[in-house]
Tab-separated table of C-alpha atoms and ligand atoms in Angstrom:
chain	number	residue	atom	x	y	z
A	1458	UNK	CA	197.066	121.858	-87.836
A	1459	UNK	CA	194.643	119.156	-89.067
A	1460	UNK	CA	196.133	115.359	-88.696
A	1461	UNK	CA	197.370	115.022	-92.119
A	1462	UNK	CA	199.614	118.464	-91.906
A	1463	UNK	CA	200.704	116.977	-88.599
A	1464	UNK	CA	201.636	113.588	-90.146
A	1465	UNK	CA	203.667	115.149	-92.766
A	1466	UNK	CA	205.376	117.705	-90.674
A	1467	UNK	CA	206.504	114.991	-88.177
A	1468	UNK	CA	207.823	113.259	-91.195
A	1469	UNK	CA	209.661	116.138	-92.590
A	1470	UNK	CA	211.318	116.953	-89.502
A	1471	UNK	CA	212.811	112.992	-89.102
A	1472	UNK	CA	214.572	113.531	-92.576
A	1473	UNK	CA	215.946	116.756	-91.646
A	1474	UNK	CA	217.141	115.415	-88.277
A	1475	UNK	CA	219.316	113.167	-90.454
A	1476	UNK	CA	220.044	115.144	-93.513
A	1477	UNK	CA	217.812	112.951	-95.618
A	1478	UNK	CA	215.023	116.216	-96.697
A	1479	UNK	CA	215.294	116.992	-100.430
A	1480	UNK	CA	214.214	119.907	-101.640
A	1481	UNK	CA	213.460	121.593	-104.863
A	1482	UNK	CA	216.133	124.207	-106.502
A	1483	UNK	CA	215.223	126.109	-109.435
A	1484	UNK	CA	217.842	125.048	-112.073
A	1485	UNK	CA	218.226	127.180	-115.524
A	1486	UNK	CA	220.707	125.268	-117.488
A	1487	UNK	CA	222.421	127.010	-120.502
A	1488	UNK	CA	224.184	124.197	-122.665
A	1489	UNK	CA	227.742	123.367	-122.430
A	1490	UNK	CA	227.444	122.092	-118.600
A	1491	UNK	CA	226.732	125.674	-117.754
A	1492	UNK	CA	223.775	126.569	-115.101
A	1493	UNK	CA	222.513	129.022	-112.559
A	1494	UNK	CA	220.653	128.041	-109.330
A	1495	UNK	CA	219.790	130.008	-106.800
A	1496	UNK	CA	221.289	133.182	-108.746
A	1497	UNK	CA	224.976	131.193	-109.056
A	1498	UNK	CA	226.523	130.441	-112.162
A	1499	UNK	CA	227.888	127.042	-111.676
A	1500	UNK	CA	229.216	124.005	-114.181
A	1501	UNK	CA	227.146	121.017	-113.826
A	1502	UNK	CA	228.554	117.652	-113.197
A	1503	UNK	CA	225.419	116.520	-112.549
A	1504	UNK	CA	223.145	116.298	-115.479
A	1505	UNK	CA	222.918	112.666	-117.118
A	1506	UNK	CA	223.276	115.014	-120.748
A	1507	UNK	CA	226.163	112.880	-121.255
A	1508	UNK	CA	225.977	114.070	-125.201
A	1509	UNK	CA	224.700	117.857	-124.531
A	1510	UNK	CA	221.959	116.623	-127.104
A	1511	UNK	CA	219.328	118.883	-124.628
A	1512	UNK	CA	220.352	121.769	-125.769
A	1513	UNK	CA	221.342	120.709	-129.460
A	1514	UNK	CA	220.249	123.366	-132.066
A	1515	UNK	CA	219.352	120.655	-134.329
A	1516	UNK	CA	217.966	118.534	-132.046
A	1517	UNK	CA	215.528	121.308	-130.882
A	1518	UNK	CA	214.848	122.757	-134.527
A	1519	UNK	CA	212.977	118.507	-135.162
A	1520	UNK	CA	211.307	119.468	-131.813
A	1521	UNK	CA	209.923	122.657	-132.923
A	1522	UNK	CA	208.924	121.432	-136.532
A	1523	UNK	CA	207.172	118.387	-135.276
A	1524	UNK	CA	205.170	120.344	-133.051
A	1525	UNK	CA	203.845	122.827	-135.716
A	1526	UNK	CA	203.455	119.924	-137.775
A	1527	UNK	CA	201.592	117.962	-135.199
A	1528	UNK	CA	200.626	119.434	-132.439
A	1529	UNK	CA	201.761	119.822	-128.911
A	1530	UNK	CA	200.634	116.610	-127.703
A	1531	UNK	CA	199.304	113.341	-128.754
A	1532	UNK	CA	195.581	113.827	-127.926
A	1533	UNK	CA	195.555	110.148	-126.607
A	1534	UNK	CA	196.987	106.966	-125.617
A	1535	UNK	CA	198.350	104.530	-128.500
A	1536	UNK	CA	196.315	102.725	-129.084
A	1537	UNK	CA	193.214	105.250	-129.293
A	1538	UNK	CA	194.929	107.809	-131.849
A	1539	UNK	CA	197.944	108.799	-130.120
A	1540	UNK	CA	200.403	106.878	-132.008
A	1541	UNK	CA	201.484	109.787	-134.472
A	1542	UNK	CA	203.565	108.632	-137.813
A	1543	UNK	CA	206.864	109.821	-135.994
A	1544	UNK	CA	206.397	106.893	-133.067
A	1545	UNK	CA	207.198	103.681	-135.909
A	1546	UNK	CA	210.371	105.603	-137.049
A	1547	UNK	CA	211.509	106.446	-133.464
A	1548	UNK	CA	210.472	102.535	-132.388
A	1549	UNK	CA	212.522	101.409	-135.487
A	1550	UNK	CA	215.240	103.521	-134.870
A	1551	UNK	CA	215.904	102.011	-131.205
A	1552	UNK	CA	214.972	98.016	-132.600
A	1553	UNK	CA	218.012	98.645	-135.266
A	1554	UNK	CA	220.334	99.960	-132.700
A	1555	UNK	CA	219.522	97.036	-130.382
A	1556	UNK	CA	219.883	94.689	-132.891
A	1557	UNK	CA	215.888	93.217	-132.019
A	1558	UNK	CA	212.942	93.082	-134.177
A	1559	UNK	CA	210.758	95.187	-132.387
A	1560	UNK	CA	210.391	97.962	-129.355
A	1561	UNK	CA	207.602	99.723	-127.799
A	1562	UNK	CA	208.502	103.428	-126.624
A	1563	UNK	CA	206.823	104.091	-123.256
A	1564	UNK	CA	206.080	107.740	-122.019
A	1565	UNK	CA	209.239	107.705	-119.639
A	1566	UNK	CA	211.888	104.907	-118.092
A	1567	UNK	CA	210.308	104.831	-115.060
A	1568	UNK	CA	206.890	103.854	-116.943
A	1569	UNK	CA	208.991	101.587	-118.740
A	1570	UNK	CA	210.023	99.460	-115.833
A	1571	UNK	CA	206.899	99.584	-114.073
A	1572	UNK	CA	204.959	98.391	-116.728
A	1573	UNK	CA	207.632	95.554	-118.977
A	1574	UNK	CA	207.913	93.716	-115.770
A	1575	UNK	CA	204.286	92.983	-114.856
A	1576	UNK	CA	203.839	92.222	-118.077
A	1577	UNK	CA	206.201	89.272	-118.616
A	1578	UNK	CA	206.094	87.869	-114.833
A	1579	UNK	CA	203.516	87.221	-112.361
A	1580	UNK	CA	202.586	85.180	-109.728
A	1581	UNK	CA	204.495	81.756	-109.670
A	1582	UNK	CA	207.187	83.670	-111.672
A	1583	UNK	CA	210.166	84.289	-110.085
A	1584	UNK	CA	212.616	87.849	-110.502
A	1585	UNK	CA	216.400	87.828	-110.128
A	1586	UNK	CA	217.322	91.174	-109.911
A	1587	UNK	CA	221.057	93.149	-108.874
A	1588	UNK	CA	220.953	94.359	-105.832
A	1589	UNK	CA	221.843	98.003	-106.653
A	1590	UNK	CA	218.911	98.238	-109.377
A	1591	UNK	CA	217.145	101.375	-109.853
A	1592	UNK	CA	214.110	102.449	-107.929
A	1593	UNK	CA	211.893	101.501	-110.930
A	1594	UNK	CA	212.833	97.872	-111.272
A	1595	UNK	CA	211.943	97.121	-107.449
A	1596	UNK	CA	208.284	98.975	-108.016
A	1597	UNK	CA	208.306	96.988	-111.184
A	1598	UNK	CA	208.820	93.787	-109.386
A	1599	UNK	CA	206.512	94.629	-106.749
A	1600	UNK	CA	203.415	95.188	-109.320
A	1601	UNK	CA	204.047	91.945	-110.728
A	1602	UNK	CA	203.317	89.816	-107.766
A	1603	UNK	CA	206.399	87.364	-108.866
A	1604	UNK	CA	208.478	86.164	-106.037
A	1605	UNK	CA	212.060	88.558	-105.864
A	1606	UNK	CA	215.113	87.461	-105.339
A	1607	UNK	CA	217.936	90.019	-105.051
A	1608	UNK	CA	221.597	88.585	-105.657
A	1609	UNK	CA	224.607	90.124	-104.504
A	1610	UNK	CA	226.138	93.192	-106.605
A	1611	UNK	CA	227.697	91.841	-110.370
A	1612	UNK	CA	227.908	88.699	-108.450
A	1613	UNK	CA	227.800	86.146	-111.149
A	1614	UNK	CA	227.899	82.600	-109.167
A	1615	UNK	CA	225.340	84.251	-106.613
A	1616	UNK	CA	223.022	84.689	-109.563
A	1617	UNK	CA	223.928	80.942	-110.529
A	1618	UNK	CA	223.280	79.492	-107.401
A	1619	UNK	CA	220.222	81.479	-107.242
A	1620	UNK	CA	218.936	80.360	-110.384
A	1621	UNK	CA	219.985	76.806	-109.833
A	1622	UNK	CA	217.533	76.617	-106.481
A	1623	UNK	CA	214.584	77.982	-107.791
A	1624	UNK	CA	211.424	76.081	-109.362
A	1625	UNK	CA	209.685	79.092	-110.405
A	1626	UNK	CA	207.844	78.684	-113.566
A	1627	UNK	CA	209.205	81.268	-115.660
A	1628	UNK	CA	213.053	83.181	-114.329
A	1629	UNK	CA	213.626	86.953	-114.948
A	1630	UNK	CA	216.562	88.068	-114.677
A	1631	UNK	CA	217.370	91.992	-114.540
A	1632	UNK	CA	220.371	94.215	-114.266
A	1633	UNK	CA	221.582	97.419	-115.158
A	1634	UNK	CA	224.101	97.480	-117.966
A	1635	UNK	CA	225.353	100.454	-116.157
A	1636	UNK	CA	225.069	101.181	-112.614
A	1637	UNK	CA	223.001	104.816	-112.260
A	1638	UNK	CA	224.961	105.536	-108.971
A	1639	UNK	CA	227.991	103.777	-109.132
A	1640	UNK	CA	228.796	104.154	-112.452
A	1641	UNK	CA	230.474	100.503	-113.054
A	1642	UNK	CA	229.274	97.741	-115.617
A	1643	UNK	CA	226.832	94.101	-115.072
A	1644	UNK	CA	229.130	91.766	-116.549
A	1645	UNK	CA	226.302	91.451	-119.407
A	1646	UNK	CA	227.857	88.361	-120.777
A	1647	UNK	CA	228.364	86.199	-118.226
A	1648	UNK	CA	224.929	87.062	-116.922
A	1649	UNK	CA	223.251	85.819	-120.715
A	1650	UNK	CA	225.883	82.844	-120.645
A	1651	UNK	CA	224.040	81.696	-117.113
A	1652	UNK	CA	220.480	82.597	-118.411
A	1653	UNK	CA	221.053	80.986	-121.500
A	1654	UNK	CA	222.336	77.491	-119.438
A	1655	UNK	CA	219.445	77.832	-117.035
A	1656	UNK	CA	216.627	78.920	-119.511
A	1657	UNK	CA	216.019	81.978	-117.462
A	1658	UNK	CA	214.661	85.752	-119.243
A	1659	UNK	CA	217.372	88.668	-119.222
A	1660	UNK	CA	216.317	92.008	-119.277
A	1661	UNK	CA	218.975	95.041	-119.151
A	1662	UNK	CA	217.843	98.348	-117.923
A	1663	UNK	CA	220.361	100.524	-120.346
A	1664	UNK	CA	219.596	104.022	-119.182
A	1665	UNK	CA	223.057	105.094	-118.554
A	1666	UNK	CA	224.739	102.713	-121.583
A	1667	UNK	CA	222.364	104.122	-124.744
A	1668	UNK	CA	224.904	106.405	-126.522
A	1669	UNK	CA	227.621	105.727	-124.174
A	1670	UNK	CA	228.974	102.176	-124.600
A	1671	UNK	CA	227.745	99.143	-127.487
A	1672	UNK	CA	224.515	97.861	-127.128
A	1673	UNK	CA	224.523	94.420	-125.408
A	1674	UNK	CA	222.207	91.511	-126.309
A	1675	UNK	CA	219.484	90.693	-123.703
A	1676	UNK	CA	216.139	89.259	-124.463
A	1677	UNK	CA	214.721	92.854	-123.413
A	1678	UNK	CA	216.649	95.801	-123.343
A	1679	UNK	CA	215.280	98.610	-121.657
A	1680	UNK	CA	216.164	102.176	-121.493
A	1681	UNK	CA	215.299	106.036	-121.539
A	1682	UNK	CA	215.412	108.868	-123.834
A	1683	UNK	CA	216.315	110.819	-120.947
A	1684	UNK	CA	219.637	110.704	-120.530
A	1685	UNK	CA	222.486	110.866	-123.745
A	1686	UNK	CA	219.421	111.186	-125.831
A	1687	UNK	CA	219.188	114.369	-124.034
A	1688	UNK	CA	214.846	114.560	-124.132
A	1689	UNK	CA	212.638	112.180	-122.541
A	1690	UNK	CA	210.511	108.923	-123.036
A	1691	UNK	CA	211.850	105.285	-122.537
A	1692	UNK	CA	211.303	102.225	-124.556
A	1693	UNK	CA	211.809	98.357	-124.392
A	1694	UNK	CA	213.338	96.273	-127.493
A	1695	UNK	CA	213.141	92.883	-128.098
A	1696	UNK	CA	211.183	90.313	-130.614
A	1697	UNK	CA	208.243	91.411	-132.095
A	1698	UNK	CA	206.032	89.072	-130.200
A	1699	UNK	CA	207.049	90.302	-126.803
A	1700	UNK	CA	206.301	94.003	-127.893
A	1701	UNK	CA	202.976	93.042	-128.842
A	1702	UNK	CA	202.374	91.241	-125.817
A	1703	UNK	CA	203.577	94.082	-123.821
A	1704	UNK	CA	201.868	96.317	-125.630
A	1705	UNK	CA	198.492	94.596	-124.658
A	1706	UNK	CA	199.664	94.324	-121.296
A	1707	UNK	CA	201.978	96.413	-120.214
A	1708	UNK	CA	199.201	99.313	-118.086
A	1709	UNK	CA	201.779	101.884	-118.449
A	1710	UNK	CA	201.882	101.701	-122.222
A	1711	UNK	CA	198.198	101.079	-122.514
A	1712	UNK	CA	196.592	103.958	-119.978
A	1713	UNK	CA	198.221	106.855	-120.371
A	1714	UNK	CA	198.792	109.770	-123.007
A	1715	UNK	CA	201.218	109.301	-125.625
A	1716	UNK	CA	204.346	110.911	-125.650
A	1717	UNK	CA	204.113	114.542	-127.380
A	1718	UNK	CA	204.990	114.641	-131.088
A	1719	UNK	CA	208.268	117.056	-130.592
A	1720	UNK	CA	209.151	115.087	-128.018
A	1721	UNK	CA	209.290	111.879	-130.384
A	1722	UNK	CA	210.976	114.240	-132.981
A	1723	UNK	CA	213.699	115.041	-130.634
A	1724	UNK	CA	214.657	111.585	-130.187
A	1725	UNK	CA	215.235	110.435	-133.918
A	1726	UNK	CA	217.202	113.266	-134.259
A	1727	UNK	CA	219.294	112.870	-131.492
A	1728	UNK	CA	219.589	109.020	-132.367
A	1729	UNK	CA	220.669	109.971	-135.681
A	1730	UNK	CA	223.397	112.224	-134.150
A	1731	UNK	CA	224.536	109.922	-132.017
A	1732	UNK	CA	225.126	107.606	-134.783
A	1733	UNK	CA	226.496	110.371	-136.452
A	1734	UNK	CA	228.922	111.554	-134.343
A	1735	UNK	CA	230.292	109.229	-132.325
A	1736	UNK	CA	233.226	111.445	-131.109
A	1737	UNK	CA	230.638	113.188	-128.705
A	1738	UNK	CA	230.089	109.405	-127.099
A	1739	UNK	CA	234.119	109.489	-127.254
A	1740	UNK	CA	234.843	112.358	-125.684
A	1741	UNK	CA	232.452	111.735	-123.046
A	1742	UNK	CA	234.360	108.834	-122.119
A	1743	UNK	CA	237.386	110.416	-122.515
A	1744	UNK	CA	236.228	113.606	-120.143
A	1745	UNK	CA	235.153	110.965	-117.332
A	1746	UNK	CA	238.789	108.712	-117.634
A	1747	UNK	CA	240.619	112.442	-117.445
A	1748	UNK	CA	238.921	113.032	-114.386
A	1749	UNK	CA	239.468	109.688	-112.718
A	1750	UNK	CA	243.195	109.877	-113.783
A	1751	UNK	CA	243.599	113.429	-112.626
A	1752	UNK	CA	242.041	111.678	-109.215
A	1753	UNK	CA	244.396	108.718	-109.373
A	1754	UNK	CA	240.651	106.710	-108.497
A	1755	UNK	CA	239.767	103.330	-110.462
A	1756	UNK	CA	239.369	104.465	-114.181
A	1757	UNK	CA	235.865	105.453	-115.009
A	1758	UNK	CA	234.035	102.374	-116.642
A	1759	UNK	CA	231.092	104.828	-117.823
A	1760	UNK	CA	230.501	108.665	-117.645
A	1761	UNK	CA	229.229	108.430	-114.432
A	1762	UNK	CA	231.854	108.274	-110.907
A	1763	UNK	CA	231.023	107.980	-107.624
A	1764	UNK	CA	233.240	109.409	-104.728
A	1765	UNK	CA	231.567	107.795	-101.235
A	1766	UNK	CA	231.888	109.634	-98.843
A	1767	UNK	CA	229.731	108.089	-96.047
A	1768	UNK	CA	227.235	110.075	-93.930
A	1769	UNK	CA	224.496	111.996	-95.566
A	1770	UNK	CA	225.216	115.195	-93.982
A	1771	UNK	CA	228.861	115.046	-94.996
A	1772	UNK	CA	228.044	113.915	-98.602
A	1773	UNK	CA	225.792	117.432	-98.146
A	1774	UNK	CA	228.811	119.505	-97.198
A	1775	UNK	CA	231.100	118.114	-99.747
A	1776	UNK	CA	228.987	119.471	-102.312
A	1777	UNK	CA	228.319	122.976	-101.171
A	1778	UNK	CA	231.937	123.077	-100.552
A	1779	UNK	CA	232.040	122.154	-104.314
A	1780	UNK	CA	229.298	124.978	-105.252
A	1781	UNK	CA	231.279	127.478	-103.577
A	1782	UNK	CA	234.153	126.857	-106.265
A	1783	UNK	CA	231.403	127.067	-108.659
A	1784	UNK	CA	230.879	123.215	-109.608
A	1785	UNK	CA	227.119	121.726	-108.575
A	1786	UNK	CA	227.790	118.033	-108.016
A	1787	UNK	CA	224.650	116.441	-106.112
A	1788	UNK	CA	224.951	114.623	-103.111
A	1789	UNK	CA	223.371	111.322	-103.333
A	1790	UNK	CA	221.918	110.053	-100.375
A	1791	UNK	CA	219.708	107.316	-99.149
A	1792	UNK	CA	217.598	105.893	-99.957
A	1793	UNK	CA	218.680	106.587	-103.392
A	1794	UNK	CA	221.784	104.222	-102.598
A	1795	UNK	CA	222.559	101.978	-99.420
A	1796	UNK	CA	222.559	103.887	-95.807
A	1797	UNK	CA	226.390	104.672	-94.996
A	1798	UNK	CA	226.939	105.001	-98.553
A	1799	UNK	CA	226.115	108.856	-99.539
A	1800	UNK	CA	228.351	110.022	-102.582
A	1801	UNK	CA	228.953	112.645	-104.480
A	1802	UNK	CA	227.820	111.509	-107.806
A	1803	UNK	CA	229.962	112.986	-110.824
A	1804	UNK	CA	228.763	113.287	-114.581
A	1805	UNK	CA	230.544	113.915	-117.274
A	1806	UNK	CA	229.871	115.181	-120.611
A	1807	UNK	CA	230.713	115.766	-124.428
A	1808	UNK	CA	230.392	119.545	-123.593
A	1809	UNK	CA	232.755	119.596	-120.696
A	1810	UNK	CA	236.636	121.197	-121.399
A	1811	UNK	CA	240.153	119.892	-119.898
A	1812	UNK	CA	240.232	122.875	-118.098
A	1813	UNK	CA	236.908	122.831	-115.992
A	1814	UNK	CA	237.662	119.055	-114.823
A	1815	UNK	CA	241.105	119.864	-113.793
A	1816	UNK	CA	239.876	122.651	-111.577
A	1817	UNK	CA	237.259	120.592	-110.662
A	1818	UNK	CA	239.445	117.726	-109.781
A	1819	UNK	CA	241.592	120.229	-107.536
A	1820	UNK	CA	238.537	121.340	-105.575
A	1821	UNK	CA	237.539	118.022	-104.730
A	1822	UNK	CA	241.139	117.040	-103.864
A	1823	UNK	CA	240.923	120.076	-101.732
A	1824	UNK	CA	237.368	119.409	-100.073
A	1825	UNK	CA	238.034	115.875	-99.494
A	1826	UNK	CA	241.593	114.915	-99.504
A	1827	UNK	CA	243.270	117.763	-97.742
A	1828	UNK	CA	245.095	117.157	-94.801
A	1829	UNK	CA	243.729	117.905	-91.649
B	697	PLP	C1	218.856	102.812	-114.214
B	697	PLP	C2	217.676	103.680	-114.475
B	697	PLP	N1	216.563	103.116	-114.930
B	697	PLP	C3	215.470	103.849	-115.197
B	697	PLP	C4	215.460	105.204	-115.003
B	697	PLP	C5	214.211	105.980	-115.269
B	697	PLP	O1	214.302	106.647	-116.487
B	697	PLP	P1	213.433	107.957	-116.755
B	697	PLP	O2	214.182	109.092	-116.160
B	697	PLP	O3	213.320	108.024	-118.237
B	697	PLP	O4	212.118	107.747	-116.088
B	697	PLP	C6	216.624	105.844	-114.568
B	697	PLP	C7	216.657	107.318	-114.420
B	697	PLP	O5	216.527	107.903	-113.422
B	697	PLP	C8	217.746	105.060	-114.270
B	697	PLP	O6	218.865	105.623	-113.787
């Protein structure tokens, strides 16, 4: 074994030895929550499809005309001559339903992140950021070389006091509207009330909130196609001279491939759906509260509820105990959220029935909550 193969076999073995090793599973979803892995059929309460717009026939009939039309991909980056006619509808689309002047679609959220926040902040720049941000915002923060300060979870006067001791020359501050693994809401308002009184930035990341809950003003709001949208991509809205600065400077806007024309296709339609229908963002709501009632838990705020259970290997257990009633709900473990904190992290959908949650519901009451 040569000394790299060593070095990552020794590493392997550490997150086995405490049920933090992740490995691949071959998932075929088939619409309507349904999907086999491993050769089971199981119901997914897992998938951030929170509209079932992934599977769509309409959605994936723009996908599949855009691409004849078009091409499979966008032959460059942006701003060489991969900015096809469908991006300035898609980019309109999202400033309209933001209520901002402008946005700039990036080729994913994660390249989103990673690229809006070295863009606006650098050194001598300070960031404020929630301490139970995504993954993306800390590497964003980390490429911009501004100083970070995390403040406690939703914690308003933390944020104030924060704000109020720092001499930084220009203040970001950044939240989630919607927590990815906890599945509760940044008091959005009281956040911009603060910024606004302190003359500090606010940026939302609104991955889980497009198509879910109202938009909420920030002076950038971030987000992904990934999720209700149900394809992929992310974007940043906000006035049109920050998107052209960002656009100069953001790296992960300006050196990499544009997204593929079907891709961009997908979105406006599923945008247009969305605003459409908005019984699918209703009963997606309506599917997570049912659940959270049926659970007697704290009612869901979002379509996304955590149950902590604690250890990684027992957040592990509790879901294959799940899977063998036929539900695949992910255990979450660190350092995806705080050590001690593993969860099974629950999703729900448009395209989930009554029925399924209540069963569901039962196995977890049994898996978790039975008596001893
Ligand atoms: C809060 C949050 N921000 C950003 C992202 C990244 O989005 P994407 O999947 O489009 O890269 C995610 C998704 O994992 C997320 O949950």
């Amino acid at each position: 074994m040569n000394g790299l193969d060593a070095f990552a076999a020794a590493k392997l073995r550490q997150l086995e030895q405490n049920a933090l090793r992740r490995d691949l599973a071959e998932c075929e979803r088939s619409g309507q929550g349904g999907l086999t892995r491993g050769g089971k059929q199981l119901i997914s309460f897992s998938c951030n499809d929170y509209l079932g717009l992934s599977t769509h026939p309409a959605i994936i009939e723009a996908a599949v005309a855009a691409t004849e039309r078009y091409g499979v991909g966008a032959g460059a980056s942006r701003l060489v001559t991969g900015n096809h006619p469908l991006y300035p509808i898609l980019e309109a689309r999202l400033a309209r339903m933001k209520g901002t002047a402008a946005c700039a679609v990036f080729g994913s959220g994660y390249l989103a992140n990673i690229g809006v926040i070295p863009a606006i902040v650098g050194a001598g720049d300070e960031i404020f950021a929630d301490e139970l941000s995504h993954s993306c915002i800390w590497a964003g923060a980390q490429l911009s070389a501004a100083k970070l300060s995390v403040f406690r979870h939703n914690d308003v006067d933390d944020l104030a006091q924060r704000l109020a001791a720092s001499a930084a020359r220009h203040r970001l501050v950044i939240t989630e509207t919607v927590f990815s693994m906890d599945g509760d809401c940044a008091p959005i308002q009281a956040i911009r009330q603060i910024c606004d009184q302190s003359g500090a930035w606010l940026m939302t990341d609104d991955a889980h909130g497009l198509g879910v809950l109202p938009a909420q003003k920030a002076d950038l709001q971030m987000g992904t196609l990934s999720k209700a949208v149900g394809g992929y991509g992310g974007y940043v809205c906000a006035s049109a001279d920050v998107i052209a600065l960002v656009r100069n400077r953001a790296r992960s806007f300006v050196y990499t491939t544009g997204l593929p024309p079907g891709t961009v296709a997908a979105a406006i339609a599923a945008l247009d759906f969305i605003a459409a229908n908005p019984q699918y963002t209703e009963k997606a709501m309506e599917n997570a509260r049912f659940f959270t009632n049926a659970l007697d838990l704290p009612e869901a705020q979002s379509t996304i509820v955590p149950v902590i259970i604690g250890a990684a290997d027992a957040a592990l257990r509790a879901s294959a105990r799940l899977a063998e009633d036929g539900f695949l709900v992910a255990a979450i473990r660190p350092p995806t959220v705080p050590a001690g904190t593993a969860r099974l992290r629950f999703t729900f959908s448009a395209t989930h029935d009554k029925a399924s949650i209540t069963r569901l519901a039962e196995s977890v009451r049994a898996a978790l909550w039975a008596p001893a």
